[in-house]
Amino acid sequence: MSAEEIYGALTRKDWKQVRELCKNHRDGPFLKLSSSRDSVLQKALYSGDVELVLALLDDAYENFREGQAFEDKLKDDVNVIKNTALHVAATQDSCILAAAKIFDYAGHLLFAQNNRGEFPVFSAVRYGQLNMFKFLDSKIFEAVGDEDFRLSLYKLSNERGTYTILHVAIYNEHFELALYIAKKFPSLICEKNHQRLTGLQLLAMNSSAFRYQNWKWLKHLLPSPFRGSFAESSHKDATNHKVEDGTDGPSCTMGIPWWNKIKKEYRRYQAALELASILVEKDTEWIDKLESSGVADAVADTNWGDDNSTESQNNADESVKAPTPLILATKYGCLDIALQIISKHPQTVEQVGRKYGSILHLAIKYRRTEIFDAVVKMKMQMRRLVRLPDKDGNSILHMVALDTTRVKVENGSDATSTTTLKDKSSQPWDAEEIKNEARSPAFILQDDLLLFERVEDILKTHYHKTLNKDLETADQLFSAKKEPIRQEAQEWMKRTAENCSIVAVLIATVAFAAAYTVPGGSNPDGSPVLLNQTFFVVFTVTDVLSLASTLTAVVVFLSILCSSYRLQDFKETLPKSLMFGISCLIFSLTMMMLAFAATIILMIKNRQQWTRIALYAVAFLPVTVLVATYLPFYVPLMRTFYYTVDKVKSIVPHFTCPKKRSPPFHLQKSSLPKTKKATGSSGPGDEV
């Protein structure tokens, strides 16, 4: 009998043969099967079959008559990275019974460390196993009485790095487990890892955790499952945690797969949102430092943390600090965190960096308009922040030209290498770069032009002429930096107009031909046979409207092709023309399909209601396809419509009634000294 036979039986899931083969081998379930030195027991744990694991443990205990020998076997059963059987069992909630059995046989494995120096409880956190973590936490609480020592088991500091279980849960995006840890162990919230990042800073760099922040309507359908559900857990609760025996399986449920996926993702988002709320409320150490210094510790737009040398990170100069959570949330687009910080700690918006300037500079640079809007509403802070320059003398208006969202991530240089725990490759959490690369350059340029105009209005007219260190005004810098994207937008606009013109001409050809093809034929006098039919009128009107609108679209697209493509044209003129042309194109196709449906109804004898419904449904199929095709272009163009509406509102007279002003404080009755009257009868002259 060889290890290959057992490995084959495990692959085939022939548990009976696995058990028999292990009984006949002197090493039993502790036989090593692969180059990773995983034993039969560990492979069985990976398979998730708890009954097989329990049977192998019982058989091994019988084979090794002496209890101490069996305990030593369990202790020595480690793989190439020194993971014990309890480490492996901790990676799955379904193996709680197996973990309890292993703990009963060898309780000291609870404090065994692998090559990373991690205890089994770290494995449960790394794989997001909430129930397993509760079980192991309860066993640690029973075994360790000293609270400080117990908390030290949840922190790791060695040559490989420094982090806590909270860091591990947040980094691996197990937010429900991280929420439980943050509520049960609040002392871990302010702990920093080897890159001087707290849990809040680590979460602020993970924009993918808040991808559902724009789906506000979901909160009405799927209320948060975490509000009040994770009450402050006590150690007594952990101790009383019960191990499920698995006899009562999960009940059968029916659901829609895509809706279940949305619910799962939204639950993940709600856990991250609740976790952010707790971390923002309790992690205030960085705010105290800001209030004492008034200057942010570091900059957010440098390659801070890119050094992968553990020694250099652990022995780095203490003067080099990590960016604050507000800076990181602004840079990586975690709007929920940034807005919570601004709401709960409004003084943090006044932090000033030595290089990047104010929070307004960062919000504009990374196009975080929601954060910019939140700060703009703070009138008192805006009076100071609006005039602060960065290290290059750039005002916030200059920053509109310095858009970083179109910069591609190369070799992880701008990725979250600052957040690695030394066991994963650097991957960009922030997907804004990829998303913006897929957008049309014309839409990006339009957004920049509208933002420039808005910031210019905020700064007032006299201030936007300020020069930076290169002696450039904001207008000059914007024109120079946006010239490449203007050329890209010009080429894209030309291609779009040309393609749409071809479609419009084809529709016009069909509509023109249909106008001279009378349904049902003509009488000898030349009048249509079906002239008095209602659907003949429908055919005539829709065909004329189709021809008129498609010719209008052709003219509009020709005007786009003949445009001079100046920079300012991309703010309103060209997008408005494109939106109008596409609208005419969609309308013309809709009318043509109505004319087609009316013609078919006129030509057939069957006038039943279901026939008309079926014909209209078939007729609108091309319209649906066209709308779905042009929707990605049409939706961004709606900004032009809203911009035009705002401009119209600005020139329409507004009638406002002045509010009733209260008298000055010194004239108010409450501020005047009260007069006293003398006792007894007295006239007006007797008043004191």
XYZ file of C-alpha atoms in Angstrom:
688
model
C 0.000 0.000 0.000
C 1.352 3.437 -0.948
C 0.434 7.060 -0.414
C -0.666 7.160 -4.053
C -3.475 4.685 -3.363
C -4.806 6.757 -0.489
C -4.518 9.942 -2.549
C -6.484 8.286 -5.356
C -9.192 7.159 -2.946
C -9.458 10.691 -1.575
C -9.782 12.073 -5.102
C -12.558 9.572 -5.859
C -14.225 10.379 -2.533
C -14.128 6.729 -1.586
C -14.106 7.374 2.154
C -14.511 3.702 3.077
C -11.354 2.718 1.219
C -9.470 5.686 2.685
C -10.359 4.535 6.164
C -9.345 0.926 5.470
C -6.026 1.939 3.900
C -5.177 4.189 6.838
C -5.893 1.375 9.297
C -3.383 -0.824 7.501
C -0.622 1.777 7.465
C 1.634 2.330 10.450
C 1.354 6.152 10.190
C -2.403 5.983 9.820
C -4.044 9.320 8.932
C -0.731 11.119 9.585
C 0.833 9.749 6.394
C 2.202 12.541 4.160
C 0.646 12.537 0.694
C 2.123 15.400 -1.332
C 5.056 17.737 -1.709
C 3.242 20.234 0.504
C 3.492 17.545 3.229
C -0.263 17.543 3.836
C -1.295 14.423 5.716
C -4.326 12.227 5.049
C -6.068 13.934 7.975
C -5.416 17.402 6.559
C -6.578 16.345 3.094
C -9.757 14.986 4.657
C -10.264 18.336 6.369
C -9.801 20.120 3.035
C -12.515 17.886 1.555
C -14.936 19.122 4.217
C -16.242 15.654 5.064
C -16.533 15.855 8.845
C -17.660 12.230 9.268
C -14.484 10.983 7.577
C -12.313 13.227 9.766
C -14.006 12.048 12.954
C -13.653 8.403 11.890
C -9.944 8.862 11.078
C -9.350 10.498 14.450
C -11.122 7.675 16.309
C -9.226 5.006 14.376
C -5.898 6.735 15.018
C -6.657 7.040 18.702
C -7.332 3.284 18.831
C -4.129 2.492 16.917
C -1.966 4.633 19.170
C -2.961 3.125 22.480
C -1.109 5.638 24.573
C -2.912 8.949 24.701
C 0.335 10.891 24.885
C 1.602 9.240 21.707
C -1.544 10.215 19.851
C -1.255 13.768 21.158
C 2.352 13.940 19.965
C 1.294 12.660 16.561
C -1.256 15.445 16.257
C 1.347 17.973 17.346
C 3.900 16.768 14.793
C 1.355 16.583 11.992
C 2.294 19.813 10.192
C 2.631 20.628 6.516
C 5.324 22.589 4.723
C 4.172 25.939 6.190
C 3.792 24.427 9.660
C -0.002 24.401 9.630
C -1.441 21.903 12.078
C -4.695 20.016 11.648
C -6.417 22.712 13.717
C -5.109 25.407 11.356
C -6.638 23.510 8.436
C -9.923 22.844 10.228
C -10.215 26.546 11.056
C -10.552 27.406 7.362
C -14.116 26.016 7.170
C -17.166 26.623 9.342
C -18.387 23.155 8.439
C -15.447 21.619 10.319
C -16.363 22.968 13.754
C -17.129 19.474 15.011
C -13.770 18.254 13.712
C -12.014 21.228 15.316
C -13.718 20.462 18.632
C -12.588 16.830 18.398
C -8.982 17.865 17.638
C -9.068 20.318 20.513
C -10.289 17.599 22.880
C -7.388 15.358 21.895
C -4.686 18.074 21.756
C -5.798 21.346 23.309
C -2.306 22.850 23.030
C -2.762 23.094 19.232
C -4.894 26.150 19.937
C -1.624 28.033 20.548
C 0.460 26.379 17.794
C 2.039 28.802 15.315
C 2.753 28.297 11.644
C 5.532 29.863 9.556
C 3.780 33.224 9.667
C 3.593 33.016 13.425
C -0.208 32.785 13.244
C -2.442 30.804 15.583
C -5.408 28.781 14.222
C -7.726 31.675 15.032
C -5.911 33.720 12.363
C -6.749 31.027 9.809
C -10.440 31.325 10.669
C -10.255 35.095 10.185
C -8.230 34.877 6.972
C -10.887 32.652 5.387
C -13.818 34.608 6.836
C -15.236 31.792 8.974
C -17.331 33.643 11.546
C -18.696 30.622 13.402
C -15.292 28.987 13.563
C -13.819 32.205 14.941
C -16.480 32.334 17.650
C -15.705 28.730 18.601
C -11.926 29.256 18.773
C -12.392 32.550 20.601
C -14.518 30.817 23.233
C -11.809 28.164 23.731
C -9.122 30.849 24.067
C -11.261 32.635 26.651
C -11.608 29.413 28.649
C -7.893 28.647 28.472
C -6.476 32.138 29.133
C -7.606 34.150 32.129
C -5.428 37.228 31.706
C -7.204 39.672 29.394
C -4.058 41.450 28.164
C -2.391 38.174 27.271
C -5.562 36.988 25.583
C -5.648 40.115 23.410
C -1.985 39.641 22.537
C -2.942 36.357 20.854
C -4.918 38.401 18.322
C -1.896 40.536 17.435
C 1.114 39.433 15.462
C 4.493 41.114 15.319
C 7.587 39.463 13.892
C 10.052 39.814 11.047
C 7.283 39.043 8.562
C 5.091 41.931 9.623
C 2.814 43.406 12.257
C -0.964 43.151 12.103
C -4.037 42.065 14.030
C -6.994 39.862 13.244
C -8.918 43.050 12.392
C -6.355 43.931 9.721
C -6.581 40.407 8.295
C -10.391 40.457 8.160
C -10.521 43.881 6.484
C -7.762 43.133 4.004
C -9.416 39.881 2.910
C -12.777 41.702 2.682
C -14.571 39.630 5.320
C -16.494 42.641 6.581
C -19.122 40.775 8.572
C -16.390 39.086 10.581
C -14.457 42.360 10.853
C -17.606 44.025 12.197
C -17.932 41.325 14.855
C -14.262 41.727 15.825
C -14.490 45.529 15.986
C -17.485 45.368 18.302
C -16.088 42.667 20.548
C -12.480 43.885 20.669
C -12.618 47.701 20.390
C -9.019 47.953 21.606
C -7.878 46.525 18.242
C -9.412 49.423 16.300
C -6.506 51.805 16.836
C -3.802 49.158 16.422
C -1.450 49.740 13.466
C 0.235 47.250 11.184
C 3.842 47.320 9.954
C 2.926 50.078 7.504
C 1.354 52.163 10.274
C -2.154 51.602 8.978
C -5.129 51.193 11.282
C -8.191 49.226 10.284
C -9.938 52.440 9.229
C -7.075 53.417 6.929
C -7.004 49.941 5.430
C -10.755 50.039 4.803
C -10.496 53.540 3.312
C -8.237 52.143 0.572
C -10.755 49.510 -0.554
C -13.262 51.202 -2.834
C -14.623 47.841 -4.025
C -16.159 47.389 -0.580
C -18.516 50.271 -1.310
C -19.461 49.516 -4.898
C -23.161 49.522 -3.940
C -23.023 53.058 -2.527
C -25.072 54.357 -5.480
C -27.765 51.709 -5.056
C -29.604 53.590 -2.326
C -32.950 52.166 -3.421
C -31.875 48.726 -2.225
C -32.095 49.796 1.402
C -35.899 49.906 1.060
C -35.999 46.352 -0.285
C -33.139 44.936 1.766
C -32.881 46.618 5.170
C -29.525 46.392 6.883
C -29.160 43.070 8.725
C -26.481 44.472 11.020
C -28.180 47.392 12.731
C -28.250 46.260 16.316
C -27.767 42.605 15.405
C -24.176 42.541 16.596
C -24.710 43.724 20.104
C -21.568 44.294 22.082
C -20.476 40.716 22.546
C -19.210 39.779 25.938
C -16.789 37.034 26.820
C -19.689 35.232 28.439
C -21.401 35.070 25.042
C -18.242 33.617 23.525
C -17.965 31.035 26.238
C -21.562 29.955 25.761
C -21.106 29.516 22.017
C -22.592 26.179 21.028
C -21.138 23.778 18.507
C -23.676 22.691 15.938
C -23.893 18.950 15.580
C -24.990 19.205 11.977
C -27.927 16.828 12.393
C -30.487 19.456 11.457
C -29.542 20.389 7.936
C -30.494 23.653 6.336
C -34.077 23.923 5.188
C -34.837 23.909 1.480
C -35.296 27.367 0.015
C -36.075 28.678 -3.433
C -34.740 31.897 -4.876
C -33.681 33.694 -8.018
C -29.902 33.272 -8.515
C -29.197 36.832 -9.656
C -31.333 38.295 -6.876
C -29.606 36.099 -4.297
C -26.273 37.366 -5.600
C -27.432 40.978 -5.238
C -28.615 40.302 -1.688
C -25.289 38.708 -0.807
C -23.307 41.618 -2.232
C -25.583 44.157 -0.580
C -25.223 42.378 2.765
C -21.469 42.624 2.299
C -21.788 46.349 1.563
C -23.988 46.921 4.611
C -21.437 45.138 6.805
C -18.665 47.344 5.404
C -20.806 50.456 5.944
C -21.565 49.534 9.553
C -17.908 48.694 10.122
C -16.859 52.069 8.699
C -19.278 53.841 11.020
C -17.762 52.157 14.079
C -14.179 52.737 12.980
C -14.803 56.411 12.170
C -16.394 56.923 15.576
C -13.694 55.177 17.624
C -10.485 55.735 15.639
C -9.825 59.372 16.577
C -6.134 59.277 17.435
C -5.191 60.799 14.067
C -7.671 63.633 14.626
C -6.014 64.574 17.900
C -2.660 64.749 16.104
C -4.119 66.959 13.402
C -5.544 69.355 15.941
C -2.165 69.686 17.618
C -0.140 70.115 14.415
C -2.597 71.504 11.890
C -0.681 69.768 9.082
C -1.344 66.327 7.677
C 1.387 63.814 8.403
C 1.963 62.742 4.827
C 0.735 63.062 1.300
C -1.694 60.770 -0.429
C -0.365 61.074 -3.956
C 3.158 59.801 -3.389
C 4.420 56.209 -3.642
C 4.176 55.817 0.112
C 4.392 52.209 1.188
C 5.652 50.826 -2.118
C 8.832 49.494 -0.539
C 8.344 45.759 -0.155
C 11.253 45.326 2.179
C 9.977 44.235 5.544
C 13.065 45.435 7.282
C 12.822 48.881 5.765
C 9.172 49.107 6.757
C 9.725 47.985 10.291
C 12.748 50.226 10.751
C 11.390 53.203 8.814
C 11.782 56.726 10.057
C 9.020 57.443 12.530
C 8.633 60.902 11.001
C 7.134 59.302 7.888
C 3.497 58.742 8.679
C 0.698 57.085 6.778
C -1.901 59.295 5.080
C -4.939 60.060 7.196
C -8.174 58.107 6.642
C -9.842 61.135 5.050
C -7.037 61.490 2.508
C -7.066 57.771 1.684
C -10.858 57.659 1.382
C -10.744 60.656 -0.958
C -8.006 59.182 -3.118
C -9.466 55.685 -3.437
C -13.082 56.763 -3.765
C -14.524 55.401 -0.511
C -17.159 58.112 -0.397
C -19.117 56.562 2.463
C -16.082 56.745 4.751
C -15.080 60.232 3.639
C -18.575 61.643 4.100
C -18.913 59.996 7.517
C -15.609 61.527 8.631
C -16.653 64.968 7.383
C -20.037 64.641 9.089
C -18.756 63.373 12.459
C -15.447 65.251 12.533
C -15.895 68.429 10.427
C -12.633 69.894 11.671
C -10.696 67.315 9.663
C -11.459 69.097 6.385
C -9.023 71.820 7.424
C -6.052 69.490 7.368
C -3.368 70.786 5.019
C -0.671 68.670 3.403
C 2.800 69.954 2.688
C 2.541 68.859 -0.940
C -1.039 68.146 -1.951
C -2.673 71.252 -0.415
C -6.167 70.948 1.029
C -8.832 68.272 0.858
C -10.382 70.270 -1.992
C -7.257 69.752 -4.085
C -7.499 65.991 -3.621
C -11.266 65.865 -4.198
C -10.873 67.676 -7.521
C -7.735 65.806 -8.548
C -9.402 62.402 -8.077
C -12.830 63.651 -9.195
C -14.625 62.956 -5.932
C -17.440 65.421 -6.518
C -19.532 64.187 -3.583
C -16.698 65.028 -1.176
C -16.176 68.370 -2.900
C -19.902 69.149 -2.526
C -19.837 68.247 1.173
C -16.909 70.602 1.854
C -18.372 73.423 -0.264
C -21.449 73.461 1.992
C -19.191 74.253 4.964
C -19.086 78.037 4.503
C -16.758 78.799 7.394
C -14.090 76.293 6.353
C -14.423 77.194 2.670
C -13.306 80.785 3.235
C -9.869 79.461 4.140
C -9.585 76.281 2.104
C -10.609 77.823 -1.191
C -7.489 80.001 -1.380
C -4.856 77.496 -0.295
C -2.293 76.417 -2.930
C -0.394 73.145 -3.144
C 3.388 72.795 -3.254
C 3.442 73.914 -6.903
C 1.305 76.970 -6.280
C -1.740 75.411 -7.919
C -5.143 76.571 -6.775
C -8.108 74.218 -6.743
C -8.967 75.553 -10.205
C -5.563 74.463 -11.468
C -6.308 70.974 -10.132
C -9.161 70.510 -12.615
C -6.482 70.184 -15.307
C -4.582 67.557 -13.287
C -6.995 64.664 -13.628
C -5.487 61.400 -12.361
C -8.424 59.082 -13.070
C -7.161 58.380 -16.592
C -3.702 57.309 -15.431
C -3.268 53.566 -15.918
C -1.895 51.429 -13.125
C 1.484 50.042 -14.142
C 3.327 47.350 -12.211
C 1.198 48.075 -9.177
C 2.940 51.419 -8.621
C -0.332 53.131 -7.808
C -2.058 50.092 -6.492
C -2.670 49.070 -2.956
C 0.805 47.734 -2.355
C 0.555 49.808 0.786
C -1.965 47.353 2.120
C -0.405 43.992 1.510
C 0.138 41.648 4.381
C 3.150 40.054 2.689
C 1.266 37.083 1.359
C -0.651 38.476 -1.582
C 0.346 40.214 -4.771
C -0.385 43.894 -5.155
C -3.681 44.434 -6.913
C -5.423 47.783 -7.429
C -8.466 47.926 -5.213
C -9.523 51.169 -6.850
C -11.206 50.269 -10.136
C -11.837 53.891 -11.123
C -8.903 53.859 -13.537
C -10.320 50.890 -15.444
C -13.837 52.304 -15.422
C -12.755 55.701 -16.725
C -10.630 54.132 -19.438
C -13.828 52.609 -20.840
C -15.583 55.991 -21.001
C -15.669 58.127 -24.079
C -13.023 60.896 -24.150
C -15.734 63.363 -25.166
C -17.705 62.654 -21.992
C -14.580 62.909 -19.841
C -13.705 66.251 -21.420
C -17.251 67.502 -20.936
C -17.126 66.586 -17.252
C -13.818 68.431 -16.886
C -15.177 71.553 -18.593
C -18.305 71.593 -16.426
C -16.216 71.068 -13.305
C -13.867 73.880 -14.342
C -16.798 76.245 -14.749
C -18.256 75.232 -11.402
C -15.000 75.638 -9.483
C -14.411 78.935 -11.251
C -17.764 80.223 -9.998
C -16.866 79.199 -6.471
C -13.488 80.893 -6.595
C -14.950 84.137 -7.915
C -13.724 85.875 -11.019
C -10.670 87.647 -9.685
C -9.002 84.586 -8.161
C -8.806 82.207 -11.134
C -6.106 84.402 -12.708
C -3.655 83.381 -9.972
C -0.377 81.991 -11.331
C 1.315 78.817 -10.168
C 5.066 78.324 -9.887
C 5.298 77.795 -13.659
C 3.608 81.200 -14.159
C 0.515 79.582 -15.657
C -3.067 80.570 -15.005
C -5.677 77.889 -14.510
C -7.036 78.558 -18.019
C -3.629 78.127 -19.612
C -2.849 74.962 -17.668
C -6.255 73.473 -18.478
C -5.909 74.185 -22.202
C -2.415 72.667 -22.330
C -3.243 69.541 -20.323
C -6.534 68.837 -22.109
C -5.220 69.180 -25.659
C -4.468 65.413 -26.029
C -7.892 64.387 -24.801
C -9.476 67.095 -26.985
C -7.936 65.426 -30.023
C -9.188 62.022 -28.861
C -12.657 63.465 -28.273
C -12.603 65.038 -31.742
C -11.838 61.714 -33.398
C -14.483 59.924 -31.340
C -17.107 62.562 -32.120
C -16.354 62.340 -35.836
C -16.610 58.557 -35.890
C -19.864 58.620 -33.930
C -21.419 61.264 -36.168
C -20.376 59.414 -39.324
C -21.832 56.090 -38.150
C -25.050 57.687 -36.969
C -25.347 59.552 -40.302
C -25.202 56.267 -42.201
C -27.981 54.800 -40.051
C -30.073 57.945 -40.438
C -29.725 57.915 -44.229
C -30.815 54.271 -44.370
C -33.889 55.016 -42.252
C -34.694 58.043 -44.427
C -34.444 55.879 -47.565
C -36.895 53.324 -46.205
C -39.306 56.003 -44.945
C -39.184 57.857 -48.272
C -39.875 54.655 -50.203
C -42.754 53.741 -47.892
C -44.374 57.129 -48.499
C -44.870 56.221 -52.196
C -46.022 52.648 -51.507
C -49.673 52.960 -50.500
C -50.944 49.998 -48.426
C -53.865 48.267 -50.166
C -53.312 49.948 -53.516
C -55.189 52.850 -55.158
C -58.563 53.408 -56.788
C -58.839 54.284 -60.502
C -59.019 57.955 -59.534
C -55.688 57.645 -57.646
C -57.089 57.810 -54.093
C -55.984 55.100 -51.612
C -58.364 52.203 -51.164
C -57.936 52.229 -47.382
C -58.126 56.014 -47.038
C -60.937 55.916 -44.500
C -59.253 53.343 -42.277
C -57.890 54.539 -38.914
C -54.650 52.643 -39.303
C -54.070 54.265 -42.689
C -53.959 57.624 -40.919
C -51.582 56.106 -38.367
C -49.368 54.869 -41.198
C -49.312 58.256 -42.915
C -48.559 60.291 -39.802
C -45.854 57.968 -38.472
C -44.138 57.683 -41.861
C -44.015 61.459 -42.267
C -42.701 61.903 -38.729
C -40.082 59.218 -39.336
C -38.871 60.867 -42.526
C -38.809 64.345 -41.001
C -36.963 63.317 -37.838
C -34.376 61.207 -39.634
C -33.584 64.022 -42.082
C -33.244 66.339 -39.110
C -30.798 63.866 -37.562
C -28.767 63.798 -40.774
C -28.485 67.589 -40.737
C -27.452 67.570 -37.075
C -24.755 64.937 -37.620
C -23.449 66.858 -40.636
C -23.184 69.966 -38.463
C -21.105 67.967 -35.982
C -18.783 66.800 -38.769
C -18.331 70.387 -39.938
C -17.630 71.721 -36.438
C -14.303 73.369 -35.574
C -14.025 71.218 -32.413
C -12.843 73.973 -30.125
C -12.235 73.040 -26.516
C -15.284 74.921 -25.240
C -17.503 73.272 -27.860
C -17.267 70.017 -25.927
C -18.893 71.584 -22.877
C -22.348 72.123 -24.369
C -22.545 72.623 -28.133
C -21.262 69.284 -29.412
C -22.798 67.067 -26.680
C -26.146 68.842 -27.110
C -26.037 68.329 -30.867
C -25.136 64.665 -30.460
C -27.912 64.103 -27.921
C -30.449 65.811 -30.191
C -29.301 63.820 -33.217
C -29.484 60.479 -31.419
C -32.918 61.415 -30.038
C -34.161 62.153 -33.560
C -32.670 58.876 -34.762
C -34.412 56.827 -32.090
C -37.682 58.698 -32.661
C -37.509 58.156 -36.428
C -36.958 54.418 -36.026
C -39.838 54.243 -33.557
C -42.165 55.984 -36.001
C -41.019 53.756 -38.857
C -41.785 50.633 -36.833
C -45.240 52.010 -35.993
C -45.826 52.618 -39.679
C -44.734 49.056 -40.416
C -47.116 47.654 -37.787
C -49.992 49.772 -39.093
C -49.351 48.515 -42.635
C -49.416 44.864 -41.563
C -52.667 45.370 -39.646
C -54.231 47.002 -42.684
C -53.229 44.149 -44.962
C -54.476 41.204 -42.870
C -58.119 40.241 -42.372
C -57.836 39.054 -38.765
C -58.632 42.019 -36.552
C -58.406 40.294 -33.176
C -56.833 42.164 -30.281
C -54.085 39.600 -29.685
C -52.944 39.963 -33.305
C -52.370 43.677 -32.911
C -50.527 43.194 -29.650
C -48.226 40.572 -31.170
C -47.512 42.756 -34.219
C -46.683 45.789 -32.113
C -44.403 43.688 -29.917
C -42.510 42.416 -32.965
C -42.392 45.900 -34.472
C -40.794 47.407 -31.397
C -38.045 44.805 -31.208
C -35.642 46.836 -33.435
C -36.421 49.926 -31.388
C -35.507 48.116 -28.205
C -32.233 46.936 -29.712
C -31.395 50.444 -30.914
C -32.168 51.993 -27.533
C -30.059 49.389 -25.746
C -27.198 50.057 -28.170
C -27.231 53.833 -27.854
C -28.067 54.034 -24.155
C -24.387 54.104 -23.059
C -23.958 57.209 -25.223
C -27.277 58.788 -24.391
C -27.177 58.671 -20.603
C -23.929 60.681 -20.203
C -25.285 63.223 -22.683
C -28.148 63.975 -20.287
C -25.695 66.121 -18.336
C -25.909 68.575 -21.211
C -29.672 68.719 -20.801
C -29.397 69.431 -17.089
C -26.699 72.029 -17.778
C -28.990 73.788 -20.263
C -31.876 73.735 -17.785
C -29.666 75.325 -15.123
C -28.601 78.017 -17.577
C -32.227 78.772 -18.415
C -33.059 79.029 -14.709
C -30.227 81.511 -14.251
C -31.732 83.964 -16.763
C -35.370 83.578 -15.717
C -36.432 86.245 -13.183
C -36.847 84.966 -9.670
C -39.253 86.615 -7.282
C -38.365 86.319 -3.631
C -39.903 87.940 -0.602
C -37.485 89.301 1.999
C -37.602 87.543 5.307
C -38.777 89.477 8.321
C -35.654 90.666 10.011
C -35.488 90.604 13.781
C -34.415 93.831 15.531
C -30.821 94.174 16.739
C -30.010 92.368 19.927
C -29.668 95.550 21.966
C -33.216 96.600 20.950
C -34.862 93.282 21.690
C -37.185 93.208 24.702
C -35.338 90.304 26.240
C -32.142 92.371 26.343
C -33.703 95.505 27.976
C -33.644 95.820 31.788
C -36.939 95.022 33.381
C -38.769 97.945 35.039
C -40.330 97.729 38.457
C -43.452 99.496 39.686
C -43.864 100.884 43.195
C -46.365 99.223 45.458
C -49.663 100.939 46.152
C -51.619 103.241 43.903
C -49.464 105.343 41.723
C -49.783 107.227 38.514
C -47.725 106.946 35.409
C -45.192 109.369 36.790
C -44.501 107.119 39.763
C -42.888 104.394 37.611
C -39.394 103.548 38.809
